[in-house]
CSV table of C-alpha atoms in Angstrom, one decimal:
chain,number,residue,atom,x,y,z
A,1,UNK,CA,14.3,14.5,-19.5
A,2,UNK,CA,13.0,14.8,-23.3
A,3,UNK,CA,12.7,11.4,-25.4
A,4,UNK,CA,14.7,11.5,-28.8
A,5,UNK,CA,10.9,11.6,-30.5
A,6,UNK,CA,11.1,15.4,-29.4
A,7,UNK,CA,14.4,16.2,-30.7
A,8,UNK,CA,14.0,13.8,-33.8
A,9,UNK,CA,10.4,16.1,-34.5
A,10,UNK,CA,12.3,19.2,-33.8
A,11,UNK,CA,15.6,18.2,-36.0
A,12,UNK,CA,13.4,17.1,-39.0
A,13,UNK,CA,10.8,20.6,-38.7
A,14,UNK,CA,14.7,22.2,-38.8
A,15,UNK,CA,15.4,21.0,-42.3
A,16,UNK,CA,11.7,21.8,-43.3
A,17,UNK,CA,11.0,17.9,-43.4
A,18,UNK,CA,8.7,15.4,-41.5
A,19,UNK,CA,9.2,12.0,-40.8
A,20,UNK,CA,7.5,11.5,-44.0
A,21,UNK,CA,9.1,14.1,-46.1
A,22,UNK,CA,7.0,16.6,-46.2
A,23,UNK,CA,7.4,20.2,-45.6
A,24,UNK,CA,6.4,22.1,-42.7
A,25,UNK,CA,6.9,24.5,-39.9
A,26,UNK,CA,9.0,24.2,-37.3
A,27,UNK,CA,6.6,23.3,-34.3
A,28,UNK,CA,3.6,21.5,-34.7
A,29,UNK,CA,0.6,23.3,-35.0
A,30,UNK,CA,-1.2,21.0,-32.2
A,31,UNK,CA,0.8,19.5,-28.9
A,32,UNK,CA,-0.1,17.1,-26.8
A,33,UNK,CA,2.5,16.0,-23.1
A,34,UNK,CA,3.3,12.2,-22.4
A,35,UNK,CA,5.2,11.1,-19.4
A,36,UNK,CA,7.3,7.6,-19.4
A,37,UNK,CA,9.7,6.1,-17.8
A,38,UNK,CA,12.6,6.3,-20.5
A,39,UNK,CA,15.1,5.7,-17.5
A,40,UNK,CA,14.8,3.5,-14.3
A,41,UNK,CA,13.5,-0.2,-14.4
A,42,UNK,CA,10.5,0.2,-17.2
A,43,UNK,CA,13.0,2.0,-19.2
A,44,UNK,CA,12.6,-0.9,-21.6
A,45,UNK,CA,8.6,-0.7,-21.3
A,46,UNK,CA,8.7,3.4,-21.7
A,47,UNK,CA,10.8,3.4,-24.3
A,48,UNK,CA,8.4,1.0,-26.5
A,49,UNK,CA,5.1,3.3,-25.7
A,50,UNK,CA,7.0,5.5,-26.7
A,51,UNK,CA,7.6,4.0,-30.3
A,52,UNK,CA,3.9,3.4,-30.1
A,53,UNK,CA,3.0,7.4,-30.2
A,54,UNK,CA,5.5,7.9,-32.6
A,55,UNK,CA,3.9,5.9,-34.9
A,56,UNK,CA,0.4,6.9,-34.3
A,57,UNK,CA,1.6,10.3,-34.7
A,58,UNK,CA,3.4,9.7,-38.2
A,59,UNK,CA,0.0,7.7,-39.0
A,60,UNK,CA,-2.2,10.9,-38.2
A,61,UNK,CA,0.2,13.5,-39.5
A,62,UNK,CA,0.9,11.6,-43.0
A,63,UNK,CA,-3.0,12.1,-43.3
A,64,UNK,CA,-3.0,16.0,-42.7
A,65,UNK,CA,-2.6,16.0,-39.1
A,66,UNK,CA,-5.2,16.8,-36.5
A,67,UNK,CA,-8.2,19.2,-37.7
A,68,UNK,CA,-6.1,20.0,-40.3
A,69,UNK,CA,-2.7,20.7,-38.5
A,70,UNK,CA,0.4,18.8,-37.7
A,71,UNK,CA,0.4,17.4,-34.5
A,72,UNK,CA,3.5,16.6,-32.0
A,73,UNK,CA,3.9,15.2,-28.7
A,74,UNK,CA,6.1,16.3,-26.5
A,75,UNK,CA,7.6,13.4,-24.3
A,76,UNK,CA,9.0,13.7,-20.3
A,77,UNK,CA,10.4,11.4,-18.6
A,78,UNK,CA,9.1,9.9,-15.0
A,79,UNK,CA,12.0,7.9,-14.1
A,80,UNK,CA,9.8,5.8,-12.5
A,81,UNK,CA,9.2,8.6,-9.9
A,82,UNK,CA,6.1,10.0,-8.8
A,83,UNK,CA,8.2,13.1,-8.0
A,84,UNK,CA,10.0,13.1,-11.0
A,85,UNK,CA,6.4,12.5,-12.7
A,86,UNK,CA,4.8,15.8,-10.9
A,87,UNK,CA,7.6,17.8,-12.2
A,88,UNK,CA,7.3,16.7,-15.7
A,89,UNK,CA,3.5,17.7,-15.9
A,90,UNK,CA,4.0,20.9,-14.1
A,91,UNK,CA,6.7,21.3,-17.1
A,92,UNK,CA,4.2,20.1,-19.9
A,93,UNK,CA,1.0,22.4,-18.8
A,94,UNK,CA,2.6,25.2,-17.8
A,95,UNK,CA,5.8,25.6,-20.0
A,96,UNK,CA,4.8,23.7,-23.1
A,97,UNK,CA,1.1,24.7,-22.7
A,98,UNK,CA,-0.7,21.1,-23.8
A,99,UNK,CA,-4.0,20.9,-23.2
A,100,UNK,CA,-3.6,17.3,-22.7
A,101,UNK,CA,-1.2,14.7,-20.7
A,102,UNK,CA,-0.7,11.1,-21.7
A,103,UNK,CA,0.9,8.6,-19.3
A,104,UNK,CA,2.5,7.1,-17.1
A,105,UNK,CA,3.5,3.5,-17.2
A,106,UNK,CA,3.1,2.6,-13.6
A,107,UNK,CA,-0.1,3.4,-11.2
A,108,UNK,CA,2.2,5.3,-8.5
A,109,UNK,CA,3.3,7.8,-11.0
A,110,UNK,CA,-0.1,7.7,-13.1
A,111,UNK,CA,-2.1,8.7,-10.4
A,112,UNK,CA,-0.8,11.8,-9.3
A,113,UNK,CA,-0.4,13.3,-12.6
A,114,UNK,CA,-3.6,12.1,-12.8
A,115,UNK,CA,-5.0,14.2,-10.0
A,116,UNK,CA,-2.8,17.4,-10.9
A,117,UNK,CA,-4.1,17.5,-14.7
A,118,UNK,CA,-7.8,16.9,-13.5
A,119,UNK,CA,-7.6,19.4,-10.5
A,120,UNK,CA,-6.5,22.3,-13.1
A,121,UNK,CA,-9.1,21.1,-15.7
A,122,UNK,CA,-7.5,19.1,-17.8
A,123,UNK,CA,-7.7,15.6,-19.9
A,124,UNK,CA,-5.7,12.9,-18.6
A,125,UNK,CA,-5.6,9.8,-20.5
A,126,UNK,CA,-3.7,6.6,-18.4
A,127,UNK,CA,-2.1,4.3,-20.6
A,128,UNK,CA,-1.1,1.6,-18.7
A,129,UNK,CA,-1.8,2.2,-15.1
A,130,UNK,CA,-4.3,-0.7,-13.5
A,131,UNK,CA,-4.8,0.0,-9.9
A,132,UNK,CA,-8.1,0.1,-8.3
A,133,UNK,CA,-7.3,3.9,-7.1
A,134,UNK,CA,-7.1,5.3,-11.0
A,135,UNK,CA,-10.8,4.6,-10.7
A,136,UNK,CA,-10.8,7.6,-8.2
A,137,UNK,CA,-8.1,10.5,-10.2
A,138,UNK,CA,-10.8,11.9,-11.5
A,139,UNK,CA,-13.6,13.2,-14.0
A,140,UNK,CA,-11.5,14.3,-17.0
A,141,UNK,CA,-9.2,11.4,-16.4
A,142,UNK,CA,-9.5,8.2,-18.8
A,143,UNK,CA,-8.2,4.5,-19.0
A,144,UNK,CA,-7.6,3.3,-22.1
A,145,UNK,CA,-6.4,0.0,-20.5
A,146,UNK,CA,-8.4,-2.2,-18.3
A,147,UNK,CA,-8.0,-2.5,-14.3
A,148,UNK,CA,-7.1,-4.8,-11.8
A,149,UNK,CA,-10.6,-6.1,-11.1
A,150,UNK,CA,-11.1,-7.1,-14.8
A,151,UNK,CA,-7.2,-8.4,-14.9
A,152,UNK,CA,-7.2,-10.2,-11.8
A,153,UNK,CA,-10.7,-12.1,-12.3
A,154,UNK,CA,-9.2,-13.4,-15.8
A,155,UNK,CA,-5.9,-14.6,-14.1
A,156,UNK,CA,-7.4,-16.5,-11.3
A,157,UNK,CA,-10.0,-17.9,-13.4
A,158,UNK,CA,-7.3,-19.0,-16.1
A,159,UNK,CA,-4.6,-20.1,-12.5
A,160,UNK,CA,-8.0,-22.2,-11.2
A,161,UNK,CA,-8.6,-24.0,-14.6
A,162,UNK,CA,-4.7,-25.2,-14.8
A,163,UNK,CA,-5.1,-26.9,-11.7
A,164,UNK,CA,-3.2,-25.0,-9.4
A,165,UNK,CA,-5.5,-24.1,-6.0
A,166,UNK,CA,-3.0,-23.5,-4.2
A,167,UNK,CA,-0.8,-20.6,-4.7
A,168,UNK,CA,2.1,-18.1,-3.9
A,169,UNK,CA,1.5,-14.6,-5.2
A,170,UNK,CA,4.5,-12.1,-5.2
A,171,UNK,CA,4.4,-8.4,-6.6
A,172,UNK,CA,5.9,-5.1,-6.1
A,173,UNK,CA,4.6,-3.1,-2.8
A,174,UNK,CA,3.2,0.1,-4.4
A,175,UNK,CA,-0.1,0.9,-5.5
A,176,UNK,CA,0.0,-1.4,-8.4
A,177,UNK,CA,1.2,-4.7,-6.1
A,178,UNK,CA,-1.2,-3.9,-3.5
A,179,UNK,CA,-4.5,-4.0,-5.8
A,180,UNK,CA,-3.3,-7.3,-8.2
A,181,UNK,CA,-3.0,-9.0,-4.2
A,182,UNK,CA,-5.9,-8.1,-3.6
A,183,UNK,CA,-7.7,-8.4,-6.1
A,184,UNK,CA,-6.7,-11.4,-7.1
A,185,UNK,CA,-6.9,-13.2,-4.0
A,186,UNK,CA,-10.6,-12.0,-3.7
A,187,UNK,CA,-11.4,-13.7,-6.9
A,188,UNK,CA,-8.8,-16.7,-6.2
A,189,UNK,CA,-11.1,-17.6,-3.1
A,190,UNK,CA,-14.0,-16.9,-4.8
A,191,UNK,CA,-12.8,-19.9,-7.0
A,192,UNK,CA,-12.3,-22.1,-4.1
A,193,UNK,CA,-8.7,-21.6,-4.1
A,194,UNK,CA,-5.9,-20.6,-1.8
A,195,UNK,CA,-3.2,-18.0,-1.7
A,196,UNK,CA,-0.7,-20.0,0.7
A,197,UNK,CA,1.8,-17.2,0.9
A,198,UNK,CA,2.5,-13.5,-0.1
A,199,UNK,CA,5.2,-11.1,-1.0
A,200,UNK,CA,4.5,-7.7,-1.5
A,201,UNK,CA,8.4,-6.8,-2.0
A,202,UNK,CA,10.5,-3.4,-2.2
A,203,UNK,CA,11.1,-2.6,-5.4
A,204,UNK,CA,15.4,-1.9,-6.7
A,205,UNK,CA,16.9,-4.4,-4.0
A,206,UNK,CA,19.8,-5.9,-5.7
A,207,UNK,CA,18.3,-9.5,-4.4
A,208,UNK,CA,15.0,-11.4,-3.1
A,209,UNK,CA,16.3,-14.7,-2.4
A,210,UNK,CA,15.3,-14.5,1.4
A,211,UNK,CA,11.8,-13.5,-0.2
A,212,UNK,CA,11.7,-16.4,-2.4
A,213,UNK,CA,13.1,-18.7,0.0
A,214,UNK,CA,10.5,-17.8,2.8
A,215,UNK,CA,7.3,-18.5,0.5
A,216,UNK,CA,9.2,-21.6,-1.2
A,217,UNK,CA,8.2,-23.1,2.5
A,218,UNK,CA,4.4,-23.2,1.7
A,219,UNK,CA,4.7,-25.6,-1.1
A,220,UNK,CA,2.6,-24.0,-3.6
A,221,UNK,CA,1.0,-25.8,-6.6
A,222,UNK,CA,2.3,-22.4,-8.5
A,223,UNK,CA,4.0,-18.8,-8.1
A,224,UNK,CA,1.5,-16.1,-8.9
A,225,UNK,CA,3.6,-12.9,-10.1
A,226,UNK,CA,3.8,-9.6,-11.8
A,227,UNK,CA,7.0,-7.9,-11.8
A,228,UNK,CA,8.9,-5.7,-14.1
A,229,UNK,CA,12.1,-4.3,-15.4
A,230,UNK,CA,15.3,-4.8,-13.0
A,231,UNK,CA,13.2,-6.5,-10.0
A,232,UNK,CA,11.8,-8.9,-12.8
A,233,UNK,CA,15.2,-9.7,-14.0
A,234,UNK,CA,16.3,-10.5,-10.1
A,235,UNK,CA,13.3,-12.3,-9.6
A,236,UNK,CA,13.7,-14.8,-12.6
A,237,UNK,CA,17.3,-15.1,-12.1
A,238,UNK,CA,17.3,-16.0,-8.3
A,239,UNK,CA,14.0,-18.1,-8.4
A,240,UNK,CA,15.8,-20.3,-11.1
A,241,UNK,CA,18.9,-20.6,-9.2
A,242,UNK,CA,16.9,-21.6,-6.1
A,243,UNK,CA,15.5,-24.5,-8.2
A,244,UNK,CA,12.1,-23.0,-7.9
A,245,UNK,CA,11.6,-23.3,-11.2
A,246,UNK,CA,10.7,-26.8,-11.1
A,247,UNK,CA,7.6,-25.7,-9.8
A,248,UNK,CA,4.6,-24.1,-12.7
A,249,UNK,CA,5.4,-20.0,-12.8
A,250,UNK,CA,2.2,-17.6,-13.8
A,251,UNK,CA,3.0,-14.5,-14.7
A,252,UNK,CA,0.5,-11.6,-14.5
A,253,UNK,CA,1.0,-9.1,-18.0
A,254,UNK,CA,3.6,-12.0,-18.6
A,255,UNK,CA,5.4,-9.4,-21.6
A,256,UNK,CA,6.9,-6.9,-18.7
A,257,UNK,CA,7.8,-9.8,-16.6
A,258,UNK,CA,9.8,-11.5,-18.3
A,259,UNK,CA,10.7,-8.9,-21.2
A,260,UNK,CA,14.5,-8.3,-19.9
A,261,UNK,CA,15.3,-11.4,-18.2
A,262,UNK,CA,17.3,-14.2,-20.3
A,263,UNK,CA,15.3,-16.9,-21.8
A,264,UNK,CA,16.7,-19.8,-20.0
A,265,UNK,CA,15.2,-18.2,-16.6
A,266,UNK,CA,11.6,-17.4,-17.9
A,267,UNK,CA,10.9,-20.4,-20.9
A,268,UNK,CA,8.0,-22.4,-19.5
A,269,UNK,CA,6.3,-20.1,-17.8
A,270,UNK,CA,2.8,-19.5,-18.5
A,271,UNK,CA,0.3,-16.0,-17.6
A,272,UNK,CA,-1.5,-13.6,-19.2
A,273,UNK,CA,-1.2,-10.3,-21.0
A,274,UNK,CA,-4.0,-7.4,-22.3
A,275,UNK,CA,-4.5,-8.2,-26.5
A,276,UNK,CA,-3.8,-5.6,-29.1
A,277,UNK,CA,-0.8,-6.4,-31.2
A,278,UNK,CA,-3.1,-8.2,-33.5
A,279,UNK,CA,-5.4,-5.7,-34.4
A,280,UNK,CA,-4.9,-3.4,-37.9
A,281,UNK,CA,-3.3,0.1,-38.1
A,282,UNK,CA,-4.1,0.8,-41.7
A,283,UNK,CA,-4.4,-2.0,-43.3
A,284,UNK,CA,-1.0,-4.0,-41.2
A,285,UNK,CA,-1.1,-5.5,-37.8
A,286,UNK,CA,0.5,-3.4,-35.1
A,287,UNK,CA,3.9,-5.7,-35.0
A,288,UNK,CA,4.2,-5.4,-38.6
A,289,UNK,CA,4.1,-1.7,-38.3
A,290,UNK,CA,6.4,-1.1,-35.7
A,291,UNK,CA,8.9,-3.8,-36.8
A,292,UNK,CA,8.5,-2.2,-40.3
A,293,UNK,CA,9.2,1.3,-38.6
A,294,UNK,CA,12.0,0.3,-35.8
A,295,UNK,CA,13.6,-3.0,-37.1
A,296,UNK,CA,12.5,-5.2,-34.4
A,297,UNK,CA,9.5,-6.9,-32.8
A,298,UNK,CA,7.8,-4.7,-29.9
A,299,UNK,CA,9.0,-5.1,-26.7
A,300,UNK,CA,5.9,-5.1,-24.8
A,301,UNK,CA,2.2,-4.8,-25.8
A,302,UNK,CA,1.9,-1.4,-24.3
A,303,UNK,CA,2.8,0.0,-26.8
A,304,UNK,CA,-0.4,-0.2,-28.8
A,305,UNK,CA,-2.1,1.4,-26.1
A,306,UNK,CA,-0.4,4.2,-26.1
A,307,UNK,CA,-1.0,3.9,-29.9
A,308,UNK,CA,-4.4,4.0,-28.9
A,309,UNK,CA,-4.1,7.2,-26.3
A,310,UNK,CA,-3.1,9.2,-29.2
A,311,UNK,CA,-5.5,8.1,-31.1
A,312,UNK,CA,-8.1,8.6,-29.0
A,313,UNK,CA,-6.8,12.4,-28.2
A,314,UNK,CA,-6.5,13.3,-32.1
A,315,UNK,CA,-10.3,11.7,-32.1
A,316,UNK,CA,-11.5,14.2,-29.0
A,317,UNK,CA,-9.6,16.8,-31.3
A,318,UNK,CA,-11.2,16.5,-34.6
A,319,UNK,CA,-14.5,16.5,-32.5
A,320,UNK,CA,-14.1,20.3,-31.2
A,321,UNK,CA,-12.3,21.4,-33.7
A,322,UNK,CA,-9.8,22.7,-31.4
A,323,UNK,CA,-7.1,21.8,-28.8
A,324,UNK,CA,-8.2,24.3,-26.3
A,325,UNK,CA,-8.4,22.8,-22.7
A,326,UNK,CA,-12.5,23.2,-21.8
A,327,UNK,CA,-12.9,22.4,-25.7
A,328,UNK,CA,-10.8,19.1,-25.3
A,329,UNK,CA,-12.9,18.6,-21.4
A,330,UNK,CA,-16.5,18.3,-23.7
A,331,UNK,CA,-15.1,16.4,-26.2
A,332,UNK,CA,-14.0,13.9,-24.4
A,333,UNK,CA,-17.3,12.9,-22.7
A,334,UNK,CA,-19.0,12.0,-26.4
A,335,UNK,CA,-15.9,10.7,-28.1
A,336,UNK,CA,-14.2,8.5,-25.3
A,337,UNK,CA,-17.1,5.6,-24.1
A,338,UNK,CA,-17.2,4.3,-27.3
A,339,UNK,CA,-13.7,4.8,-29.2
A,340,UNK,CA,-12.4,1.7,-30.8
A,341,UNK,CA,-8.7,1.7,-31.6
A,342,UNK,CA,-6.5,-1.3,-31.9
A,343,UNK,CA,-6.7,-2.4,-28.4
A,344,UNK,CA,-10.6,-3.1,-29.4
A,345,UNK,CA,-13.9,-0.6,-27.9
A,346,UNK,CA,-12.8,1.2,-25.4
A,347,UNK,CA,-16.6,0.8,-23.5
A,348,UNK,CA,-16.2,2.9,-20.6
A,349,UNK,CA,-18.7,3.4,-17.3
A,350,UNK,CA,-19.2,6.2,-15.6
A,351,UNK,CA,-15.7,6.7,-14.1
A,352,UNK,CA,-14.4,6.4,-17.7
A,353,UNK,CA,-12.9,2.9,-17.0
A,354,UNK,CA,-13.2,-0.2,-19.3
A,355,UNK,CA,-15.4,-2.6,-18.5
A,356,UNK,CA,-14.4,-4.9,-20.7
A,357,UNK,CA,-10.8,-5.8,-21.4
A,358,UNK,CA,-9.5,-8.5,-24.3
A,359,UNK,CA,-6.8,-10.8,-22.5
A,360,UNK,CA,-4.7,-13.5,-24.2
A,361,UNK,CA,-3.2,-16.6,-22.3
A,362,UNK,CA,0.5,-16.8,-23.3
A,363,UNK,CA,3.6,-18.8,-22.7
A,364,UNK,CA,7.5,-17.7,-22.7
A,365,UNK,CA,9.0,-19.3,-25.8
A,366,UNK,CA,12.6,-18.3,-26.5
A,367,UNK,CA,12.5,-15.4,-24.3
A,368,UNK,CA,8.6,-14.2,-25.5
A,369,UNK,CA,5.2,-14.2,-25.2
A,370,UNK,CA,3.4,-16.8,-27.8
A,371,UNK,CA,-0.3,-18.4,-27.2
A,372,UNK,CA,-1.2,-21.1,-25.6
């Protein structure tokens, strides 16, 4: 399925007008392919990385574009679905020809596409993926977001210094669930603490109360989560309803977890989430822009990463001068390791992962994120 920022390019290059008024032809000279989930349960989540290329492209294109040429990006949509995500690549490179594919949201879709773009020789760039295995997609493959290693030794540092050594962890069973248990219980220990009870759970049931119920019976000083879309919204709902919110709730990337559920199930819970709303996008932090640009705040803060992904794929550009697929491969190596975009320095090793990551400790307030 193609996003609206497709048909609203399209429909404006029809009436010889860009987004900002100017005239032009009726393609972009230069495209790049993104996959989100703009249906299933990160809809919500897709839908705002989305708005963050959009602007990042009317930022570049307002300038003169890429090399000196318009630049578009032409958006599919994963569903959510690692089939659905394989389809949409084999669509982008061999259909619309980009020499370049930005996405997805979650690690079981990321990674194939992943794998598929650097098997045929071509530049991946993951967004928002953070399992341990999108260390392994690949050579022309690069994280523009930190992984589970980095995000799991901030949370259990920040869960140990609360108080709470002793804790239930619960997270979706996929790729993305496995490595956050993991990896968080390896640095949790380290600590000195305990993980008194798991819950890796099957993501779209319509409830999880006999989940919730069964690790309620260890006791725990907190939960330890990271959920999103509908399971989030089930999770919140049917933990508060079992009284369980009497007891401290962390949330791990606390913006998706709690970004659809209604405010009186998620207030007072406390976690973490990646920083990079705060940082400038000519001259105007990224919230201003996008609330200046869509009427209201972002709903997550991946969306300035995949601000960023553009950014960093219009950089790799201007480098070759030229969009050509081996020409984008050599690029990459000089421009990525040290690209700073809003999310901060990218800082990459040799498996063109961050090795840094800036984190924020947050609290739900009236149904969002604020610092703590």
């Amino acid at each position: 399925m193609k996003t609206r920022f497709r048909r609203t390019v399209v429909l404006s290059a029809l009436t010889s007008v860009t987004l900002l008024g100017a005239v032009h032809p009726a393609f972009a000279d230069i495209k790049l392919g993104a996959i989100l989930p703009l249906t299933g349960t990160s809809a919500s989540i897709g839908e705002d990385q989305r708005r963050g290329m959009e602007l990042a492209v009317e930022d570049l294109n307002a300038k003169g574009g890429v090399a000196g040429q318009k630049l578009d990006v032409v958006v599919e949509d994963s569903a959510g679905s690692p089939v659905t995500g394989l389809n949409a690549v084999r669509k982008l490179t061999q259909v619309d020809n980009v020499p370049l594919v930005i996405g997805d949201f979650s690690s079981s879709v990321t990674i194939p596409i992943g794998q598929y773009l650097v098997k045929n020789n071509l530049v991946h760039i993951n967004i928002s993926g953070t399992s341990a295995d999108v260390r392994k997609i690949g050579k022309t493959s690069y994280s523009v977001i930190g992984l589970d290693d980095l995000s799991a030794r901030f949370s259990a540092d920040d869960v140990w210094k609360l108080g709470y050594h002793k804790v239930a962890f619960i997270a979706p069973d996929g790729a993305y669930g496995q490595g956050m248990a993991q990896q968080f219980t390896q640095a949790f220990e380290k600590l000195g603490g305990k993980v008194v009870a798991k819950v890796l759970y099957t993501s779209g049931q319509p409830s999880y109360r006999r989940e919730l119920e069964q690790i309620s019976r260890a006791k725990p000083d907190a939960y330890v989560y990271t959920s999103y879309g509908q399971d989030a919204i089930v999770l919140n709902r049917e933990s508060s309803a079992l009284g369980l919110g009497k007891t401290p709730w962390y949330g791990m990337y606390l913006t998706m977890a709690i970004a659809d559920s209604p405010a009186q199930f998620t207030n007072g819970q406390i976690g973490m989430e990646v920083s990079g709303m705060a940082q400038k996008t000519g001259g105007q932090s990224y919230s201003e822009h996008y609330q200046q640009r869509f009427h209201e705040k972002p709903r997550s803060v991946y969306g300035s990463y995949a601000y960023d992904s553009v950014m960093l794929a219009a950089a790799a550009i201007g480098k070759a001068h030229s969009a050509s697929p081996a020409a984008l491969v050599d690029a990459m190596k000089t421009v990525a390791p040290q690209f700073t975009g809003i999310t901060g320095t990218l800082n990459l090793d040799a498996d063109n992962q961050r090795q840094t990551q800036p984190y924020l400790k947050v609290k739900a307030l009236n149904g969002e994120p604020v610092a703590r």
